[in-house]
Amino acid sequence: MLLRLVNQGADGIRHTVISLQDEGAYGAAMKAAGITVHCLRMRRGLPLPPALWRLVALLRREHPDILQTWLYHADLMGLIAGRLVGVPRIIWSIRCSSMEMASYRRSSGLVRWVLAKLSPFPDLVLANSHAGIADHRTLGYRPRAWGYIPNGFDLKEWRPDPAAKERLRARLGLPSDHLLVGLVARFDPQKDHQTFMTAAAEVAEERPDVAFLLVGRGVEPGRPPFSLARGKAPLAGRLHFMEESKDVPQLMPGLDLLALSSAWGEGFPNVIGEAMACAVPCVVTNVGDAAAIVGDTGLSVPVGDASGLARAMLNLLSLDEGARSRLGETARDRVSHHYSIQHVVDEYSRLYHHMIHLTDGKIPCAV
């Protein structure tokens, strides 16, 4: 979302991006778009003084009107450095909900605990999901103001493509009449690939004309839970894998259905909005705001309910092609009306301009 936001730009807003570590996956794209990117080269774990002082020096040099931080470690570093430098307005950003901190370093849990205590000090805590706000309230966050702006999607980049299905099936060596269910997610406990695999096996038992495509960093056929399932019925020959790919916007419209099996941690899952923008119906677990985003254009099931996920997939796969296409068109319309990138950029622009001139304490996106 940050890449989309800075790439789109807004009237009178100049973005400078500071990464706590290196350029990551998006630094080069930001630089190519003319965005200034600085890297603090901080090692993973607790924020360390050298990185903090580099951030202080950068802020003194850049002299920003607003410092918006993204994710927990940046929230902590940004608050300390921003207050030392005297940045006029500081915004924290929450992009998750119901995190299982046992799956991460202890330092991450400690940072989040500290942030709850410090939450009255930023000017605004901005979330991309209502679930994220509710979850962090239970964690003890008590900010001056909460804000909500959802993720946004470029409908020119993510769009239907009538030729995509035939092209993708040819690439995978599938018959042209086979249906294809996709899961686009990095390999991580949060994404709960095991639930998806169990559901896929149930679908495969009933529908021999359905195949499954898994795309994402670390999604390798030799890894459990894929290694055993791919070699025996009912999933033998039915599973297809792609490592992290830059051509997902071209792959997505080739799917008949997109599944999200995440168990926790999601706020606003980007992959749902991307699929819906491509007119691909979604079946999701009820994690974060996923069910609310999909609305009546897809189906949601409880977290961890593999049989429920399988039934939901079978329900949508049983629709004739015309009905499924109409459902996908409704999904794209929903993104256009509620989650287009231009709408979201306009929301950020209004927020930034208001906060720069803030005198009455009222935040336009506050909830």
XYZ file of C-alpha atoms in Angstrom:
367
model
C 0.000 0.000 0.000
C 2.866 2.412 0.776
C 4.256 1.935 -2.745
C 0.851 2.670 -4.268
C 0.403 5.730 -2.090
C 3.733 7.376 -2.878
C 3.538 6.440 -6.567
C 0.131 8.055 -6.991
C 1.126 11.224 -5.212
C -1.202 13.990 -4.123
C -1.398 17.735 -4.680
C 1.166 19.577 -2.595
C 2.499 16.406 -0.916
C 6.155 15.356 -1.221
C 7.000 11.887 0.097
C 10.353 10.767 1.471
C 10.624 7.121 2.564
C 12.920 5.911 5.345
C 13.441 2.152 5.729
C 14.641 0.848 9.069
C 16.613 -1.849 7.269
C 17.405 -2.024 3.537
C 15.464 -1.150 0.383
C 13.498 -4.401 0.582
C 11.200 -5.464 -2.215
C 9.909 -1.998 -3.114
C 12.799 0.425 -2.671
C 13.969 0.175 -6.275
C 10.441 0.781 -7.593
C 10.078 3.838 -5.371
C 13.390 5.239 -6.555
C 12.398 4.612 -10.160
C 9.274 6.684 -9.516
C 11.403 9.570 -8.246
C 10.815 8.970 -4.529
C 13.733 9.617 -2.192
C 14.520 6.467 -0.183
C 16.861 6.326 2.827
C 17.934 3.099 4.609
C 18.973 2.972 8.277
C 20.442 -0.570 7.987
C 19.099 -1.522 11.410
C 19.437 -5.184 12.344
C 16.339 -7.174 13.301
C 15.282 -6.990 16.919
C 14.971 -4.082 19.325
C 15.667 -0.608 17.932
C 19.318 0.266 18.577
C 20.768 3.731 19.347
C 22.915 4.002 16.171
C 19.849 3.564 13.942
C 17.860 5.950 16.124
C 20.505 8.672 15.822
C 20.665 8.182 12.053
C 16.908 8.660 11.954
C 17.170 11.800 14.104
C 19.793 13.211 11.723
C 17.630 12.427 8.684
C 14.580 14.083 10.188
C 16.568 17.180 11.061
C 17.787 17.366 7.480
C 14.413 16.622 5.832
C 12.368 18.768 8.257
C 9.019 17.009 7.582
C 5.640 18.494 8.424
C 4.251 15.001 9.097
C 5.999 11.779 10.074
C 3.888 8.716 9.310
C 5.319 5.448 10.589
C 4.343 1.971 9.350
C 4.414 -1.103 11.625
C 5.447 -1.535 15.228
C 9.226 -0.963 15.245
C 8.852 2.099 13.016
C 6.116 3.459 15.317
C 8.483 3.296 18.294
C 11.521 4.679 16.483
C 9.494 7.378 14.776
C 7.831 8.590 17.955
C 11.131 8.931 19.811
C 13.028 10.529 16.934
C 10.102 12.690 15.866
C 9.602 14.154 19.329
C 13.361 14.758 19.750
C 13.453 16.652 16.473
C 10.136 18.421 16.966
C 8.196 17.056 13.987
C 4.833 18.883 14.117
C 2.594 15.848 13.523
C 3.201 12.116 14.026
C 0.913 9.366 12.717
C 1.243 5.705 13.632
C -0.044 3.108 11.175
C -1.630 -0.218 12.180
C -1.731 -2.800 9.385
C -2.636 -5.975 11.292
C -5.006 -7.516 13.829
C -4.891 -10.383 16.334
C -1.205 -11.126 15.863
C 0.104 -14.387 17.354
C 3.267 -12.925 18.846
C 4.551 -16.364 19.857
C 5.422 -16.848 16.178
C 7.769 -13.853 16.234
C 10.761 -12.627 18.190
C 10.184 -11.737 21.829
C 11.388 -8.240 21.045
C 8.363 -7.710 18.771
C 5.980 -8.469 21.633
C 7.935 -6.150 23.906
C 7.804 -3.349 21.335
C 4.034 -3.732 20.999
C 3.610 -3.621 24.795
C 5.664 -0.418 24.950
C 3.624 1.094 22.113
C 0.377 0.534 24.009
C 1.829 2.565 26.900
C 3.038 5.306 24.524
C -0.106 5.391 22.360
C -1.403 8.723 23.785
C 1.643 10.531 22.357
C 1.272 10.365 18.555
C -1.287 12.745 17.082
C -3.207 9.946 15.358
C -3.207 6.150 15.178
C -4.366 5.234 11.680
C -5.531 1.716 10.779
C -6.415 0.082 7.476
C -9.004 -2.188 9.135
C -11.731 -1.920 11.745
C -10.509 -5.224 13.152
C -7.091 -3.681 13.719
C -8.626 -0.833 15.727
C -10.725 -3.195 17.855
C -7.774 -5.525 18.494
C -5.401 -2.764 19.529
C -7.986 -1.259 21.835
C -8.023 -4.569 23.697
C -4.209 -4.408 23.851
C -4.430 -1.126 25.730
C -3.946 1.423 22.949
C -5.490 4.738 24.049
C -4.554 7.290 21.374
C -5.697 10.884 21.125
C -7.584 9.871 17.983
C -8.166 6.763 15.901
C -8.360 6.953 12.115
C -9.394 4.521 9.387
C -8.359 4.522 5.726
C -8.583 1.186 3.866
C -6.124 -0.095 1.301
C -6.610 1.010 -2.291
C -6.125 -0.673 -5.661
C -5.229 0.541 -9.123
C -8.053 -0.687 -11.335
C -5.885 -0.229 -14.423
C -3.225 -2.577 -13.053
C -5.636 -5.090 -11.512
C -8.286 -5.755 -14.140
C -10.127 -8.594 -15.876
C -8.413 -10.190 -18.871
C -10.513 -12.584 -20.993
C -7.366 -14.205 -22.427
C -5.742 -14.829 -19.032
C -7.487 -18.129 -18.284
C -6.381 -19.821 -21.492
C -2.871 -18.378 -21.147
C -2.465 -19.539 -17.541
C -3.800 -23.035 -18.232
C -1.404 -23.414 -21.135
C 1.458 -22.325 -18.869
C 0.483 -24.921 -16.246
C -0.280 -27.663 -18.767
C -3.960 -27.861 -17.796
C -6.938 -28.668 -20.029
C -8.745 -25.497 -21.078
C -11.966 -26.572 -19.335
C -10.355 -27.120 -15.910
C -11.239 -24.757 -13.072
C -8.405 -23.146 -11.144
C -8.387 -22.091 -7.477
C -5.550 -19.834 -6.331
C -3.887 -19.085 -3.007
C -1.489 -16.153 -3.236
C 0.416 -15.904 0.053
C 3.971 -16.187 1.335
C 4.803 -19.339 3.301
C 4.164 -18.253 6.890
C 2.196 -19.733 9.833
C -0.127 -16.724 9.607
C -1.325 -17.829 6.157
C -2.304 -21.331 7.370
C -1.471 -23.293 4.232
C -2.395 -26.497 6.068
C -6.053 -25.497 6.251
C -6.018 -24.645 2.555
C -4.418 -27.988 1.669
C -6.981 -29.931 3.693
C -9.796 -28.008 2.026
C -8.234 -28.500 -1.411
C -8.153 -32.269 -0.869
C -11.873 -32.260 -0.042
C -12.636 -30.233 -3.164
C -10.464 -32.508 -5.294
C -12.360 -35.585 -4.063
C -15.608 -34.176 -5.460
C -14.354 -32.266 -8.473
C -11.768 -33.963 -10.718
C -11.832 -30.898 -12.995
C -10.372 -28.518 -10.369
C -6.668 -27.687 -9.993
C -4.913 -25.474 -7.432
C -2.225 -22.810 -7.873
C -0.135 -21.655 -4.912
C 1.944 -18.520 -5.387
C 4.216 -16.828 -2.875
C 7.644 -16.467 -1.333
C 8.761 -19.758 0.211
C 5.926 -21.778 -1.346
C 7.955 -24.779 -2.504
C 6.605 -28.230 -3.446
C 9.202 -29.995 -1.287
C 7.973 -28.345 1.900
C 5.380 -29.739 4.289
C 2.406 -29.662 3.968
C 2.853 -29.779 0.182
C 5.421 -32.559 -0.189
C 3.205 -35.443 0.947
C -0.056 -34.228 -0.575
C 1.264 -33.595 -4.077
C 2.334 -37.211 -4.557
C -0.879 -39.024 -3.687
C -4.606 -38.922 -4.379
C -6.660 -36.829 -4.506
C -4.154 -34.004 -5.069
C -1.559 -35.845 -7.157
C -1.023 -33.837 -10.323
C -3.484 -31.172 -9.174
C -1.131 -28.814 -7.316
C 0.907 -26.153 -9.084
C 3.485 -23.889 -7.474
C 5.080 -20.548 -8.264
C 7.581 -18.708 -6.138
C 7.032 -15.007 -5.490
C 6.171 -13.543 -8.875
C 6.023 -10.020 -10.252
C 3.420 -11.012 -12.834
C 0.618 -11.685 -10.328
C -1.527 -8.954 -11.978
C -1.378 -11.056 -15.143
C -1.931 -14.363 -13.303
C -4.824 -13.260 -11.111
C -7.527 -12.867 -13.792
C -6.719 -16.405 -14.942
C -8.170 -17.827 -11.718
C -11.769 -18.940 -11.287
C -11.598 -18.458 -7.534
C -9.220 -16.927 -4.990
C -8.952 -18.435 -1.502
C -7.632 -16.823 1.670
C -7.011 -19.293 4.498
C -5.207 -17.001 6.979
C -5.523 -17.869 10.671
C -4.587 -14.515 12.227
C -2.711 -11.287 11.725
C -4.546 -9.846 8.733
C -5.915 -6.330 8.741
C -6.909 -5.578 5.168
C -5.506 -8.446 3.057
C -4.297 -6.887 -0.203
C -4.736 -10.095 -2.145
C -8.522 -9.973 -1.689
C -8.802 -6.493 -3.172
C -6.473 -7.464 -6.013
C -8.525 -10.543 -6.890
C -11.827 -8.675 -6.649
C -10.469 -5.918 -8.906
C -9.681 -8.654 -11.448
C -13.306 -9.853 -11.176
C -12.288 -13.053 -9.386
C -14.696 -14.159 -6.597
C -13.133 -14.880 -3.206
C -13.595 -17.408 -0.430
C -11.987 -16.162 2.785
C -11.563 -17.024 6.417
C -13.130 -14.479 8.753
C -9.864 -12.828 9.733
C -9.298 -9.091 10.022
C -11.736 -7.234 7.773
C -11.719 -9.988 5.123
C -15.404 -10.918 5.372
C -16.509 -7.273 5.322
C -14.331 -6.500 2.302
C -15.765 -9.392 0.289
C -19.333 -8.632 1.386
C -21.909 -10.442 -0.742
C -19.495 -10.942 -3.661
C -17.968 -14.088 -2.126
C -18.111 -16.310 0.935
C -16.448 -16.330 4.354
C -15.912 -19.179 6.822
C -14.529 -19.426 10.372
C -10.771 -19.427 10.829
C -9.292 -22.933 10.666
C -12.476 -24.515 9.277
C -11.056 -26.578 6.421
C -14.332 -28.347 5.677
C -16.186 -25.042 5.675
C -13.582 -23.595 3.315
C -14.000 -26.615 1.026
C -17.800 -26.298 1.017
C -17.573 -22.595 0.213
C -15.187 -23.262 -2.670
C -17.452 -26.018 -4.009
C -20.460 -23.706 -3.789
C -18.831 -21.068 -5.976
C -17.237 -23.597 -8.321
C -20.645 -25.187 -8.863
C -21.977 -21.953 -10.355
C -22.089 -21.856 -14.126
C -19.482 -19.669 -15.804
C -21.942 -16.853 -16.422
C -23.071 -16.660 -12.789
C -19.485 -16.786 -11.535
C -18.524 -14.028 -13.988
C -21.383 -11.838 -12.787
C -20.283 -12.372 -9.202
C -16.765 -11.332 -10.197
C -18.056 -8.207 -11.926
C -19.938 -7.286 -8.752
C -16.711 -7.760 -6.794
C -14.844 -5.399 -9.125
C -17.625 -2.823 -8.794
C -17.297 -3.086 -5.011
C -13.570 -2.308 -5.203
C -14.246 0.559 -7.606
C -16.785 2.130 -5.245
C -14.991 1.578 -1.933
C -11.316 0.739 -2.443
C -10.001 2.415 -5.595
C -6.491 3.818 -5.236
C -7.647 7.302 -6.223
C -10.300 7.304 -3.498
C -7.744 6.197 -0.911
C -5.089 8.692 -2.071
C -7.686 11.455 -1.805
C -8.430 10.343 1.762
C -4.726 10.506 2.666
C -4.370 13.887 0.960
C -7.281 15.329 2.946
C -5.820 13.906 6.137
C -2.321 15.288 5.507
C -3.521 18.781 4.569
C -5.865 18.897 7.546
C -3.182 17.795 10.002
C -0.689 20.327 8.698
C -3.190 23.092 9.458
C -4.773 21.389 12.467
C -5.994 23.844 15.094
C -9.286 22.383 16.353
C -8.055 18.870 17.156
C -10.586 17.242 14.821
C -9.220 14.553 12.490
C -11.311 14.060 9.295
C -10.957 10.270 9.190
C -11.328 9.693 12.938
C -13.564 6.826 14.090
